[in-house]
Amino acid sequence: MKETAKRFVAYLEALKGQKAWTRARAALRRSLAFDPGAYPPAMPYVEPFVREEGWRREAHYLVAALYALKDGDHQEGRTLARALRGKAQDSASIERRFLALLDADRDQITHRLRQAVGLVEGGLDFALLLNDLIYWFYPEKTVQARWAREFFGTPSEGSGTEATEVTK
């Protein structure tokens, strides 16, 4: 899945460099007001990359919208948890919001991610975010555990950015 996520973000990066980015950005940002995948003007930018229904499709829409929200500020290797960790030193409410994000269910994840991404200054690695979101609802919660380690200061071994893929 990691290569698929990288290709999707590379597509968004290429789109950002085109004249069509202004319209695409507006449609993708506006899509945050709807359930992921339910805003038709955003569909031409995301549907070519989704092959199935369900959470994987919604995760692509959510990441595309968040990418547009940050105006395409992609920074490879910078995870949301690490970016929020830096902000948490300035505000105690960041930690509470981060914990709420880790506990988010499918109805809450869009709103909580939008809030969290809005707090971050600078870019994020949207390919890693997409890859993490795809595995977000696995019962083992390995993504949430890694994010917690990154946020609270104990990075996982290796690069600390690898999502653990769980086969079902």
PDB file of N, CA and C in Angstrom, residues 17-64:
ATOM      1  N   GLY A  17       1.135  21.790  -9.353  1.00  0.00           N
ATOM      2  CA  GLY A  17       1.944  22.585 -10.256  1.00  0.00           C
ATOM      3  C   GLY A  17       1.222  23.028 -11.518  1.00  0.00           C
ATOM      4  N   GLN A  18      -0.028  22.651 -11.650  1.00  0.00           N
ATOM      5  CA  GLN A  18      -0.790  22.995 -12.852  1.00  0.00           C
ATOM      6  C   GLN A  18      -1.789  24.115 -12.569  1.00  0.00           C
ATOM      7  N   LYS A  19      -2.253  24.706 -13.641  1.00  0.00           N
ATOM      8  CA  LYS A  19      -3.250  25.769 -13.526  1.00  0.00           C
ATOM      9  C   LYS A  19      -4.545  25.260 -12.891  1.00  0.00           C
ATOM     10  N   ALA A  20      -4.832  23.976 -13.104  1.00  0.00           N
ATOM     11  CA  ALA A  20      -6.064  23.381 -12.578  1.00  0.00           C
ATOM     12  C   ALA A  20      -6.058  23.253 -11.056  1.00  0.00           C
ATOM     13  N   TRP A  21      -4.920  23.506 -10.415  1.00  0.00           N
ATOM     14  CA  TRP A  21      -4.822  23.341  -8.967  1.00  0.00           C
ATOM     15  C   TRP A  21      -5.795  24.236  -8.208  1.00  0.00           C
ATOM     16  N   THR A  22      -6.024  25.438  -8.679  1.00  0.00           N
ATOM     17  CA  THR A  22      -6.911  26.358  -7.962  1.00  0.00           C
ATOM     18  C   THR A  22      -8.312  25.765  -7.837  1.00  0.00           C
ATOM     19  N   ARG A  23      -8.832  25.237  -8.928  1.00  0.00           N
ATOM     20  CA  ARG A  23     -10.179  24.645  -8.895  1.00  0.00           C
ATOM     21  C   ARG A  23     -10.156  23.337  -8.092  1.00  0.00           C
ATOM     22  N   ALA A  24      -9.133  22.539  -8.309  1.00  0.00           N
ATOM     23  CA  ALA A  24      -9.027  21.265  -7.586  1.00  0.00           C
ATOM     24  C   ALA A  24      -8.912  21.514  -6.082  1.00  0.00           C
ATOM     25  N   ARG A  25      -8.074  22.471  -5.723  1.00  0.00           N
ATOM     26  CA  ARG A  25      -7.871  22.781  -4.300  1.00  0.00           C
ATOM     27  C   ARG A  25      -9.180  23.210  -3.654  1.00  0.00           C
ATOM     28  N   ALA A  26      -9.931  24.069  -4.348  1.00  0.00           N
ATOM     29  CA  ALA A  26     -11.212  24.532  -3.810  1.00  0.00           C
ATOM     30  C   ALA A  26     -12.181  23.363  -3.631  1.00  0.00           C
ATOM     31  N   ALA A  27     -12.266  22.496  -4.620  1.00  0.00           N
ATOM     32  CA  ALA A  27     -13.187  21.348  -4.526  1.00  0.00           C
ATOM     33  C   ALA A  27     -12.767  20.398  -3.410  1.00  0.00           C
ATOM     34  N   LEU A  28     -11.477  20.132  -3.315  1.00  0.00           N
ATOM     35  CA  LEU A  28     -10.997  19.196  -2.292  1.00  0.00           C
ATOM     36  C   LEU A  28     -11.180  19.784  -0.890  1.00  0.00           C
ATOM     37  N   ARG A  29     -10.879  21.056  -0.735  1.00  0.00           N
ATOM     38  CA  ARG A  29     -11.074  21.689   0.586  1.00  0.00           C
ATOM     39  C   ARG A  29     -12.556  21.693   0.969  1.00  0.00           C
ATOM     40  N   ARG A  30     -13.398  22.007   0.014  1.00  0.00           N
ATOM     41  CA  ARG A  30     -14.847  22.044   0.273  1.00  0.00           C
ATOM     42  C   ARG A  30     -15.361  20.657   0.654  1.00  0.00           C
ATOM     43  N   SER A  31     -14.702  19.628   0.133  1.00  0.00           N
ATOM     44  CA  SER A  31     -15.159  18.258   0.417  1.00  0.00           C
ATOM     45  C   SER A  31     -15.051  17.904   1.894  1.00  0.00           C
ATOM     46  N   LEU A  32     -14.268  18.658   2.654  1.00  0.00           N
ATOM     47  CA  LEU A  32     -14.156  18.402   4.093  1.00  0.00           C
ATOM     48  C   LEU A  32     -15.477  18.652   4.826  1.00  0.00           C
ATOM     49  N   ALA A  33     -16.392  19.384   4.195  1.00  0.00           N
ATOM     50  CA  ALA A  33     -17.692  19.639   4.814  1.00  0.00           C
ATOM     51  C   ALA A  33     -18.659  18.468   4.626  1.00  0.00           C
ATOM     52  N   PHE A  34     -18.242  17.469   3.877  1.00  0.00           N
ATOM     53  CA  PHE A  34     -19.087  16.314   3.579  1.00  0.00           C
ATOM     54  C   PHE A  34     -18.390  15.048   4.065  1.00  0.00           C
ATOM     55  N   ASP A  35     -19.136  13.956   4.085  1.00  0.00           N
ATOM     56  CA  ASP A  35     -18.498  12.669   4.361  1.00  0.00           C
ATOM     57  C   ASP A  35     -17.474  12.407   3.259  1.00  0.00           C
ATOM     58  N   PRO A  36     -16.330  11.804   3.598  1.00  0.00           N
ATOM     59  CA  PRO A  36     -15.304  11.546   2.568  1.00  0.00           C
ATOM     60  C   PRO A  36     -15.873  10.752   1.386  1.00  0.00           C
ATOM     61  N   GLY A  37     -15.701  11.320   0.194  1.00  0.00           N
ATOM     62  CA  GLY A  37     -16.178  10.664  -1.017  1.00  0.00           C
ATOM     63  C   GLY A  37     -17.595  11.007  -1.403  1.00  0.00           C
ATOM     64  N   ALA A  38     -18.240  11.924  -0.675  1.00  0.00           N
ATOM     65  CA  ALA A  38     -19.634  12.259  -0.935  1.00  0.00           C
ATOM     66  C   ALA A  38     -19.813  13.611  -1.624  1.00  0.00           C
ATOM     67  N   TYR A  39     -18.721  14.283  -1.978  1.00  0.00           N
ATOM     68  CA  TYR A  39     -18.829  15.598  -2.621  1.00  0.00           C
ATOM     69  C   TYR A  39     -18.401  15.441  -4.092  1.00  0.00           C
ATOM     70  N   PRO A  40     -19.365  15.416  -5.015  1.00  0.00           N
ATOM     71  CA  PRO A  40     -19.064  15.114  -6.417  1.00  0.00           C
ATOM     72  C   PRO A  40     -17.958  15.951  -7.065  1.00  0.00           C
ATOM     73  N   PRO A  41     -17.849  17.269  -6.831  1.00  0.00           N
ATOM     74  CA  PRO A  41     -16.759  18.015  -7.501  1.00  0.00           C
ATOM     75  C   PRO A  41     -15.346  17.517  -7.147  1.00  0.00           C
ATOM     76  N   ALA A  42     -15.186  16.797  -6.055  1.00  0.00           N
ATOM     77  CA  ALA A  42     -13.868  16.268  -5.687  1.00  0.00           C
ATOM     78  C   ALA A  42     -13.566  14.933  -6.371  1.00  0.00           C
ATOM     79  N   MET A  43     -14.563  14.299  -6.895  1.00  0.00           N
ATOM     80  CA  MET A  43     -14.409  12.946  -7.438  1.00  0.00           C
ATOM     81  C   MET A  43     -13.428  12.840  -8.610  1.00  0.00           C
ATOM     82  N   PRO A  44     -13.386  13.808  -9.552  1.00  0.00           N
ATOM     83  CA  PRO A  44     -12.424  13.658 -10.658  1.00  0.00           C
ATOM     84  C   PRO A  44     -10.972  13.595 -10.202  1.00  0.00           C
ATOM     85  N   TYR A  45     -10.682  14.106  -9.036  1.00  0.00           N
ATOM     86  CA  TYR A  45      -9.302  14.157  -8.552  1.00  0.00           C
ATOM     87  C   TYR A  45      -8.912  12.929  -7.722  1.00  0.00           C
ATOM     88  N   VAL A  46      -9.891  12.182  -7.270  1.00  0.00           N
ATOM     89  CA  VAL A  46      -9.594  11.066  -6.367  1.00  0.00           C
ATOM     90  C   VAL A  46      -9.994   9.708  -6.956  1.00  0.00           C
ATOM     91  N   GLU A  47     -11.114   9.645  -7.628  1.00  0.00           N
ATOM     92  CA  GLU A  47     -11.624   8.349  -8.097  1.00  0.00           C
ATOM     93  C   GLU A  47     -10.631   7.549  -8.937  1.00  0.00           C
ATOM     94  N   PRO A  48      -9.790   8.176  -9.775  1.00  0.00           N
ATOM     95  CA  PRO A  48      -8.840   7.355 -10.533  1.00  0.00           C
ATOM     96  C   PRO A  48      -7.880   6.538  -9.662  1.00  0.00           C
ATOM     97  N   PHE A  49      -7.819   6.841  -8.374  1.00  0.00           N
ATOM     98  CA  PHE A  49      -6.868   6.159  -7.489  1.00  0.00           C
ATOM     99  C   PHE A  49      -7.520   5.184  -6.520  1.00  0.00           C
ATOM    100  N   VAL A  50      -8.813   5.064  -6.578  1.00  0.00           N
ATOM    101  CA  VAL A  50      -9.480   4.141  -5.667  1.00  0.00           C
ATOM    102  C   VAL A  50     -10.092   3.004  -6.470  1.00  0.00           C
ATOM    103  N   ARG A  51      -9.957   1.825  -5.936  1.00  0.00           N
ATOM    104  CA  ARG A  51     -10.457   0.654  -6.657  1.00  0.00           C
ATOM    105  C   ARG A  51     -11.577  -0.050  -5.901  1.00  0.00           C
ATOM    106  N   GLU A  52     -11.866   0.404  -4.735  1.00  0.00           N
ATOM    107  CA  GLU A  52     -12.853  -0.293  -3.923  1.00  0.00           C
ATOM    108  C   GLU A  52     -13.631   0.693  -3.071  1.00  0.00           C
ATOM    109  N   GLU A  53     -14.733   0.237  -2.557  1.00  0.00           N
ATOM    110  CA  GLU A  53     -15.555   1.045  -1.664  1.00  0.00           C
ATOM    111  C   GLU A  53     -15.030   0.880  -0.235  1.00  0.00           C
ATOM    112  N   GLY A  54     -15.560   1.647   0.647  1.00  0.00           N
ATOM    113  CA  GLY A  54     -15.229   1.481   2.050  1.00  0.00           C
ATOM    114  C   GLY A  54     -14.172   2.469   2.533  1.00  0.00           C
ATOM    115  N   TRP A  55     -13.541   2.099   3.628  1.00  0.00           N
ATOM    116  CA  TRP A  55     -12.630   3.015   4.312  1.00  0.00           C
ATOM    117  C   TRP A  55     -11.430   3.405   3.450  1.00  0.00           C
ATOM    118  N   ARG A  56     -10.881   2.487   2.671  1.00  0.00           N
ATOM    119  CA  ARG A  56      -9.724   2.839   1.826  1.00  0.00           C
ATOM    120  C   ARG A  56     -10.077   3.975   0.875  1.00  0.00           C
ATOM    121  N   ARG A  57     -11.246   3.925   0.292  1.00  0.00           N
ATOM    122  CA  ARG A  57     -11.696   4.996  -0.602  1.00  0.00           C
ATOM    123  C   ARG A  57     -11.833   6.296   0.191  1.00  0.00           C
ATOM    124  N   GLU A  58     -12.487   6.219   1.325  1.00  0.00           N
ATOM    125  CA  GLU A  58     -12.696   7.412   2.147  1.00  0.00           C
ATOM    126  C   GLU A  58     -11.366   8.006   2.602  1.00  0.00           C
ATOM    127  N   ALA A  59     -10.395   7.157   2.918  1.00  0.00           N
ATOM    128  CA  ALA A  59      -9.088   7.656   3.354  1.00  0.00           C
ATOM    129  C   ALA A  59      -8.409   8.458   2.241  1.00  0.00           C
ATOM    130  N   HIS A  60      -8.545   8.013   1.001  1.00  0.00           N
ATOM    131  CA  HIS A  60      -7.975   8.775  -0.117  1.00  0.00           C
ATOM    132  C   HIS A  60      -8.629  10.165  -0.202  1.00  0.00           C
ATOM    133  N   TYR A  61      -9.954  10.211  -0.090  1.00  0.00           N
ATOM    134  CA  TYR A  61     -10.651  11.508  -0.129  1.00  0.00           C
ATOM    135  C   TYR A  61     -10.219  12.399   1.037  1.00  0.00           C
ATOM    136  N   LEU A  62     -10.105  11.809   2.192  1.00  0.00           N
ATOM    137  CA  LEU A  62      -9.726  12.586   3.371  1.00  0.00           C
ATOM    138  C   LEU A  62      -8.317  13.156   3.220  1.00  0.00           C
ATOM    139  N   VAL A  63      -7.383  12.369   2.773  1.00  0.00           N
ATOM    140  CA  VAL A  63      -6.005  12.849   2.612  1.00  0.00           C
ATOM    141  C   VAL A  63      -5.935  13.897   1.499  1.00  0.00           C
ATOM    142  N   ALA A  64      -6.659  13.716   0.419  1.00  0.00           N
ATOM    143  CA  ALA A  64      -6.663  14.718  -0.650  1.00  0.00           C
ATOM    144  C   ALA A  64      -7.202  16.045  -0.127  1.00  0.00           C
TER     145      ALA A  64
END
